Amino acid sequence: MGMVSTITTAEAIQNEYTPGFREAAFRNDQFLAAMRALGMEESEAGGGTAHNWLLNSAGGAPAAFVEGGPLPEPVPQTWVKASVSPLYLATMIQISGHSRDALKNGRINAIEAEMSLAQRDLIDLRNTSFLGSSGLQTAVDATTTYAGIARGSAAYFESTESSTNTLAGLRAAYRATQDAEKAGKTSAHLVSPTILQWYATLAGLPGTSNFILGNSGAGPMNVDVGFAWTGSTFMGKPIIAIPDLTSSEWYGLDFSAGNIKHKIWRSLSVIFHHMAGDSEVYEVSTGSALIVEMPKWQFKMTGLS
C-alpha cells in the first residue's frame, strides 16, 4: 500500500513565508536624521560646484585717543573664503530581461527591492561618510585642513579638541568652547553607543564604588542596573548615541545661526543608464555636502575608552 508523505508530495507542498523580507544588513540611517532633529539646516543647492561662505577672521584696530593726540591708523577688516564641495555617491543596478519574466510570480517584488535597497545603501554610505573624513570628523577638528583653510594657525576656524580621558577633561573642553574667542553655545552631544556607556560609568553605574543603591520605602524594589539609553544629558544638553560614530570620540555641536548645514546638489535619484544586451542598467546616485560654517563653536574629545 502506498503512503502519502511529505516526500511523495514534496512538489505539491507550499511552504509558508513571512510577507516581504527582513532587512538584516545594517544600514546607518540615523546620523542625518538626528542632525535634522537637532536643528541642522537642509536645503537644495542653487547650482555651482561648491558651497562658499565668507569669514570675518580678524577685526580692525580701534584704540583710545586723547585731545590733541593722533588718531589710530586705519586697519581694515580681514576676510577669508571657505569652500566645501559636494560628495557624489552612486551604485549601479543591472536587471536582465529574463529575470523580469521569471519574477512575475516571485514571493517578493525583487526588482523593486533592488531599487529601494540600493537607495538605502546610498543613504548608509552618505551617513557613514559624513560621520568620517568627508564630514564631521574633519569639520570639527583643531588641526586638519577644512574648507580650504589650513588650521593650526587659524584660531578663528579651529575647534576645541582634547584627548583627556576623564570627566574633568570633558568639562574643560565644554568650558573652552563657551569661553572668549570661541563663544560657542553647545546644543547637543553626539557619541557612539560605547561612549554613552563610558559616560554612564563615569557618572556611577550600579555596582561601582561611587554608586549607592538604596530603598527607603517598604516592600520589594524594582532594580534596573543598566543606564539611560535616552534622556542622558551633559551640561543640560542631550547626549545622542549614533551607531557607526567612531567609538572613541565625543562631539559637542552648536546648531545656532544655521551654521551646520546639509546642502543637496542631487537628491537621491534612480536614472535609466543604458541597455547591456538583454539587461537594463540603472544608476542610483546622490550628491550633497555636510557643512560646518563655524568650527570654533564645536568641540571634540578623542581617545576615549
Short mmCIF file of C-alpha atoms in Angstrom, two decimals:
data_model
loop_
_atom_site.label_atom_id
_atom_site.label_comp_id
_atom_site.label_asym_id
_atom_site.label_seq_id
_atom_site.Cartn_x
_atom_site.Cartn_y
_atom_site.Cartn_z
CA MET A 1 0.00 0.00 0.00
CA GLY A 2 1.44 3.34 -0.97
CA MET A 3 1.71 6.06 1.67
CA VAL A 4 1.18 9.74 1.03
CA SER A 5 4.10 11.53 2.72
CA THR A 6 5.92 14.83 2.62
CA ILE A 7 8.42 13.08 0.36
CA THR A 8 5.89 11.92 -2.21
CA THR A 9 4.02 15.23 -2.13
CA ALA A 10 7.09 17.48 -1.99
CA GLU A 11 6.22 19.16 -5.28
CA ALA A 12 2.71 19.96 -4.05
CA ILE A 13 3.69 21.47 -0.73
CA GLN A 14 3.85 25.24 -0.50
CA ASN A 15 5.91 26.39 2.46
CA GLU A 16 4.86 29.43 4.43
CA TYR A 17 6.86 32.65 4.24
CA THR A 18 6.59 35.88 6.19
CA PRO A 19 5.36 38.51 3.71
CA GLY A 20 8.11 40.69 2.27
CA PHE A 21 11.60 40.41 3.74
CA ARG A 22 13.65 41.40 6.77
CA GLU A 23 16.44 43.93 6.33
CA ALA A 24 19.25 42.07 8.12
CA ALA A 25 22.09 44.12 6.61
CA PHE A 26 22.97 47.07 8.87
CA ARG A 27 22.43 50.43 7.22
CA ASN A 28 23.12 53.68 9.07
CA ASP A 29 20.18 55.99 8.54
CA GLN A 30 20.28 57.68 11.95
CA PHE A 31 23.02 60.33 11.75
CA LEU A 32 21.49 62.87 9.34
CA ALA A 33 18.02 62.21 10.79
CA ALA A 34 19.35 63.07 14.26
CA MET A 35 21.14 66.15 12.92
CA ARG A 36 17.92 67.40 11.30
CA ALA A 37 16.02 66.87 14.55
CA LEU A 38 18.67 68.87 16.43
CA GLY A 39 18.45 71.87 14.11
CA MET A 40 20.69 71.22 11.10
CA GLU A 41 19.55 73.19 8.06
CA GLU A 42 18.83 71.11 4.96
CA SER A 43 18.25 72.70 1.58
CA GLU A 44 18.73 72.30 -2.15
CA ALA A 45 21.85 73.89 -3.60
CA GLY A 46 21.19 76.54 -6.20
CA GLY A 47 23.83 75.16 -8.55
CA GLY A 48 27.58 75.74 -8.69
CA THR A 49 30.32 73.30 -7.75
CA ALA A 50 30.75 74.19 -4.07
CA HIS A 51 29.17 75.87 -1.07
CA ASN A 52 31.11 79.02 -0.16
CA TRP A 53 30.97 81.39 2.79
CA LEU A 54 32.95 84.40 4.00
CA LEU A 55 34.61 84.55 7.39
CA ASN A 56 35.49 87.79 9.09
CA SER A 57 38.68 86.32 10.53
CA ALA A 58 40.03 89.49 12.20
CA GLY A 59 38.65 92.88 13.08
CA GLY A 60 40.09 96.36 12.80
CA ALA A 61 42.21 98.07 15.44
CA PRO A 62 40.18 100.61 17.42
CA ALA A 63 42.14 102.47 20.07
CA ALA A 64 41.72 105.17 22.68
CA PHE A 65 42.93 108.69 21.89
CA VAL A 66 43.24 111.91 23.84
CA GLU A 67 42.57 115.51 22.99
CA GLY A 68 45.30 116.81 20.75
CA GLY A 69 46.73 113.33 20.23
CA PRO A 70 46.90 111.36 17.00
CA LEU A 71 44.04 109.24 15.84
CA PRO A 72 44.71 105.49 15.34
CA GLU A 73 45.82 104.28 11.95
CA PRO A 74 43.06 102.69 9.86
CA VAL A 75 43.16 98.88 9.87
CA PRO A 76 40.69 97.09 7.56
CA GLN A 77 38.67 94.02 8.42
CA THR A 78 40.18 90.67 7.34
CA TRP A 79 38.14 88.33 5.17
CA VAL A 80 38.67 84.66 4.30
CA LYS A 81 36.65 82.49 1.92
CA ALA A 82 35.74 78.94 2.95
CA SER A 83 34.52 76.39 0.41
CA VAL A 84 33.17 72.81 0.60
CA SER A 85 32.39 70.70 -2.48
CA PRO A 86 29.62 68.09 -2.61
CA LEU A 87 30.30 64.39 -2.15
CA TYR A 88 28.78 62.41 -5.03
CA LEU A 89 27.88 58.76 -4.44
CA ALA A 90 26.50 56.16 -6.86
CA THR A 91 25.65 52.49 -7.25
CA MET A 92 24.55 50.60 -10.35
CA ILE A 93 21.75 48.06 -10.83
CA GLN A 94 21.55 45.62 -13.75
CA ILE A 95 18.28 43.75 -14.40
CA SER A 96 18.12 41.08 -17.08
CA GLY A 97 15.03 40.67 -19.25
CA HIS A 98 14.89 37.03 -18.26
CA SER A 99 14.68 37.94 -14.58
CA ARG A 100 11.80 40.36 -15.30
CA ASP A 101 9.93 37.50 -16.97
CA ALA A 102 10.68 34.96 -14.25
CA LEU A 103 9.87 37.23 -11.30
CA LYS A 104 6.30 37.96 -12.34
CA ASN A 105 5.14 35.43 -9.74
CA GLY A 106 8.00 35.90 -7.26
CA ARG A 107 7.40 35.74 -3.50
CA ILE A 108 8.60 39.34 -3.31
CA ASN A 109 8.96 42.08 -5.89
CA ALA A 110 12.71 41.50 -6.14
CA ILE A 111 13.26 44.21 -8.75
CA GLU A 112 11.50 46.84 -6.66
CA ALA A 113 13.50 45.60 -3.66
CA GLU A 114 16.76 46.02 -5.59
CA MET A 115 15.82 49.61 -6.39
CA SER A 116 14.76 50.55 -2.86
CA LEU A 117 17.66 48.77 -1.13
CA ALA A 118 20.18 50.37 -3.49
CA GLN A 119 18.86 53.73 -2.31
CA ARG A 120 19.13 52.56 1.31
CA ASP A 121 22.73 51.51 0.59
CA LEU A 122 23.50 55.04 -0.61
CA ILE A 123 21.83 56.55 2.44
CA ASP A 124 24.05 54.33 4.59
CA LEU A 125 27.19 55.35 2.70
CA ARG A 126 26.25 59.04 2.88
CA ASN A 127 25.67 58.85 6.64
CA THR A 128 28.88 56.91 7.22
CA SER A 129 30.91 59.27 5.00
CA PHE A 130 29.56 62.37 6.77
CA LEU A 131 30.46 60.86 10.14
CA GLY A 132 34.05 60.41 8.93
CA SER A 133 36.66 62.35 7.00
CA SER A 134 34.13 63.64 4.43
CA GLY A 135 32.15 65.39 7.15
CA LEU A 136 32.05 65.73 10.91
CA GLN A 137 35.44 64.21 11.73
CA THR A 138 37.27 66.73 9.55
CA ALA A 139 34.99 69.74 10.07
CA VAL A 140 35.19 69.56 13.87
CA ASP A 141 38.94 69.48 14.41
CA ALA A 142 41.77 71.66 15.67
CA THR A 143 44.45 70.98 13.06
CA THR A 144 43.09 69.28 9.91
CA THR A 145 42.61 71.48 6.84
CA TYR A 146 38.91 72.05 6.18
CA ALA A 147 37.03 74.11 3.57
CA GLY A 148 40.36 75.16 2.07
CA ILE A 149 41.62 76.68 5.34
CA ALA A 150 44.77 75.26 6.94
CA ARG A 151 44.22 75.07 10.66
CA GLY A 152 46.89 75.15 13.32
CA SER A 153 47.44 78.83 12.55
CA ALA A 154 43.81 79.88 12.03
CA ALA A 155 42.33 80.13 15.53
CA TYR A 156 39.13 81.69 14.16
CA PHE A 157 38.39 78.36 12.40
CA GLU A 158 39.69 75.79 14.91
CA SER A 159 37.51 73.56 17.07
CA THR A 160 38.39 72.77 20.66
CA GLU A 161 39.91 69.29 20.74
CA SER A 162 41.04 67.21 23.70
CA SER A 163 42.18 63.64 24.32
CA THR A 164 41.90 63.77 28.13
CA ASN A 165 40.09 60.56 29.01
CA THR A 166 38.28 61.90 32.08
CA LEU A 167 35.09 63.67 33.05
CA ALA A 168 37.25 66.66 34.07
CA GLY A 169 38.67 66.74 30.54
CA LEU A 170 35.17 66.72 29.09
CA ARG A 171 34.14 69.61 31.33
CA ALA A 172 37.27 71.56 30.34
CA ALA A 173 36.57 71.07 26.62
CA TYR A 174 32.99 72.26 27.10
CA ARG A 175 34.15 75.32 29.05
CA ALA A 176 36.81 76.20 26.47
CA THR A 177 34.20 76.15 23.71
CA GLN A 178 31.99 78.60 25.59
CA ASP A 179 34.84 80.91 26.64
CA ALA A 180 36.28 84.02 24.96
CA GLU A 181 37.49 83.70 21.36
CA LYS A 182 35.28 80.60 20.80
CA ALA A 183 31.95 81.73 22.32
CA GLY A 184 30.03 78.63 21.26
CA LYS A 185 26.67 77.58 22.67
CA THR A 186 26.62 73.79 22.60
CA SER A 187 23.19 72.47 21.56
CA ALA A 188 23.74 68.71 21.82
CA HIS A 189 26.37 65.99 22.15
CA LEU A 190 26.87 63.18 19.64
CA VAL A 191 28.59 60.00 20.81
CA SER A 192 28.84 56.33 19.90
CA PRO A 193 26.92 53.79 22.00
CA THR A 194 30.29 52.80 23.51
CA ILE A 195 30.94 56.34 24.74
CA LEU A 196 27.43 56.70 26.12
CA GLN A 197 28.26 53.67 28.27
CA TRP A 198 31.64 55.27 29.17
CA TYR A 199 29.83 58.41 30.31
CA ALA A 200 27.35 56.43 32.39
CA THR A 201 30.21 54.54 34.04
CA LEU A 202 31.98 57.79 34.96
CA ALA A 203 28.73 59.09 36.42
CA GLY A 204 28.39 55.94 38.52
CA LEU A 205 26.65 52.75 37.47
CA PRO A 206 25.04 50.38 39.95
CA GLY A 207 27.74 48.05 41.24
CA THR A 208 30.52 50.66 41.14
CA SER A 209 32.11 52.21 44.19
CA ASN A 210 30.66 55.66 43.52
CA PHE A 211 27.06 54.49 43.37
CA ILE A 212 24.83 53.72 46.37
CA LEU A 213 21.69 51.67 45.85
CA GLY A 214 19.05 52.25 48.48
CA ASN A 215 15.36 51.78 49.13
CA SER A 216 13.78 53.93 51.80
CA GLY A 217 10.30 52.51 51.31
CA ALA A 218 8.80 49.24 52.40
CA GLY A 219 8.32 46.26 50.15
CA PRO A 220 10.23 44.98 47.11
CA MET A 221 12.35 47.30 44.99
CA ASN A 222 12.49 47.24 41.21
CA VAL A 223 16.11 47.40 40.03
CA ASP A 224 17.48 48.30 36.62
CA VAL A 225 21.27 48.18 36.64
CA GLY A 226 21.65 49.47 33.10
CA PHE A 227 21.99 53.12 32.09
CA ALA A 228 19.73 55.65 30.44
CA TRP A 229 19.90 54.99 26.69
CA THR A 230 17.74 58.02 26.02
CA GLY A 231 17.38 61.12 28.13
CA SER A 232 21.03 61.38 29.22
CA THR A 233 22.44 64.92 29.29
CA PHE A 234 25.71 66.74 29.88
CA MET A 235 25.62 70.39 30.98
CA GLY A 236 21.89 70.23 30.40
CA LYS A 237 22.22 69.31 26.70
CA PRO A 238 21.05 65.98 25.25
CA ILE A 239 23.51 63.16 24.51
CA ILE A 240 22.55 61.30 21.32
CA ALA A 241 24.04 57.85 20.61
CA ILE A 242 24.79 57.35 16.90
CA PRO A 243 25.73 53.89 15.56
CA ASP A 244 28.87 53.97 13.36
CA LEU A 245 30.25 57.11 15.04
CA THR A 246 33.91 56.50 15.88
CA SER A 247 33.74 54.63 19.18
CA SER A 248 36.39 56.76 20.91
CA GLU A 249 35.05 60.24 20.05
CA TRP A 250 32.62 62.76 21.56
CA TYR A 251 31.25 65.77 19.63
CA GLY A 252 29.73 68.84 21.26
CA LEU A 253 27.81 70.64 18.50
CA ASP A 254 26.35 74.13 18.25
CA PHE A 255 23.49 74.32 15.72
CA SER A 256 22.76 78.02 16.22
CA ALA A 257 22.54 80.54 13.39
CA GLY A 258 22.17 77.76 10.82
CA ASN A 259 25.92 77.15 10.82
CA ILE A 260 25.58 73.38 10.38
CA LYS A 261 24.04 72.54 7.02
CA HIS A 262 23.30 69.62 4.73
CA LYS A 263 23.33 71.08 1.23
CA ILE A 264 21.93 68.86 -1.54
CA TRP A 265 23.08 69.19 -5.15
CA ARG A 266 21.40 65.99 -6.34
CA SER A 267 18.55 64.35 -4.46
CA LEU A 268 18.56 60.57 -4.32
CA SER A 269 17.79 59.63 -7.92
CA VAL A 270 17.22 56.44 -9.94
CA ILE A 271 18.13 57.05 -13.59
CA PHE A 272 17.96 54.63 -16.53
CA HIS A 273 21.53 54.46 -17.80
CA HIS A 274 21.77 52.09 -20.79
CA MET A 275 20.98 48.65 -22.18
CA ALA A 276 23.60 45.91 -21.86
CA GLY A 277 22.39 43.15 -24.15
CA ASP A 278 19.14 41.88 -22.64
CA SER A 279 19.69 43.85 -19.40
CA GLU A 280 18.60 47.28 -18.26
CA VAL A 281 21.26 49.19 -16.32
CA TYR A 282 20.23 51.88 -13.82
CA GLU A 283 22.27 54.47 -11.93
CA VAL A 284 21.29 55.32 -8.36
CA SER A 285 23.10 58.47 -7.24
CA THR A 286 23.12 61.48 -4.95
CA GLY A 287 25.34 64.49 -4.28
CA SER A 288 25.47 66.60 -1.13
CA ALA A 289 27.76 68.10 1.50
CA LEU A 290 27.74 68.28 5.27
CA ILE A 291 28.94 71.79 6.14
CA VAL A 292 30.04 73.31 9.44
CA GLU A 293 30.50 77.04 8.88
CA MET A 294 31.68 77.83 12.43
CA PRO A 295 34.01 75.03 13.57
CA LYS A 296 35.24 77.12 16.51
CA TRP A 297 31.80 76.79 18.14
CA GLN A 298 32.22 72.98 18.25
CA PHE A 299 34.35 70.66 20.37
CA LYS A 300 35.65 67.11 20.04
CA MET A 301 37.01 64.58 22.52
CA THR A 302 39.20 61.78 21.12
CA GLY A 303 40.83 58.66 22.53
CA LEU A 304 38.01 57.97 24.99
CA SER A 305 37.58 54.43 26.29
#
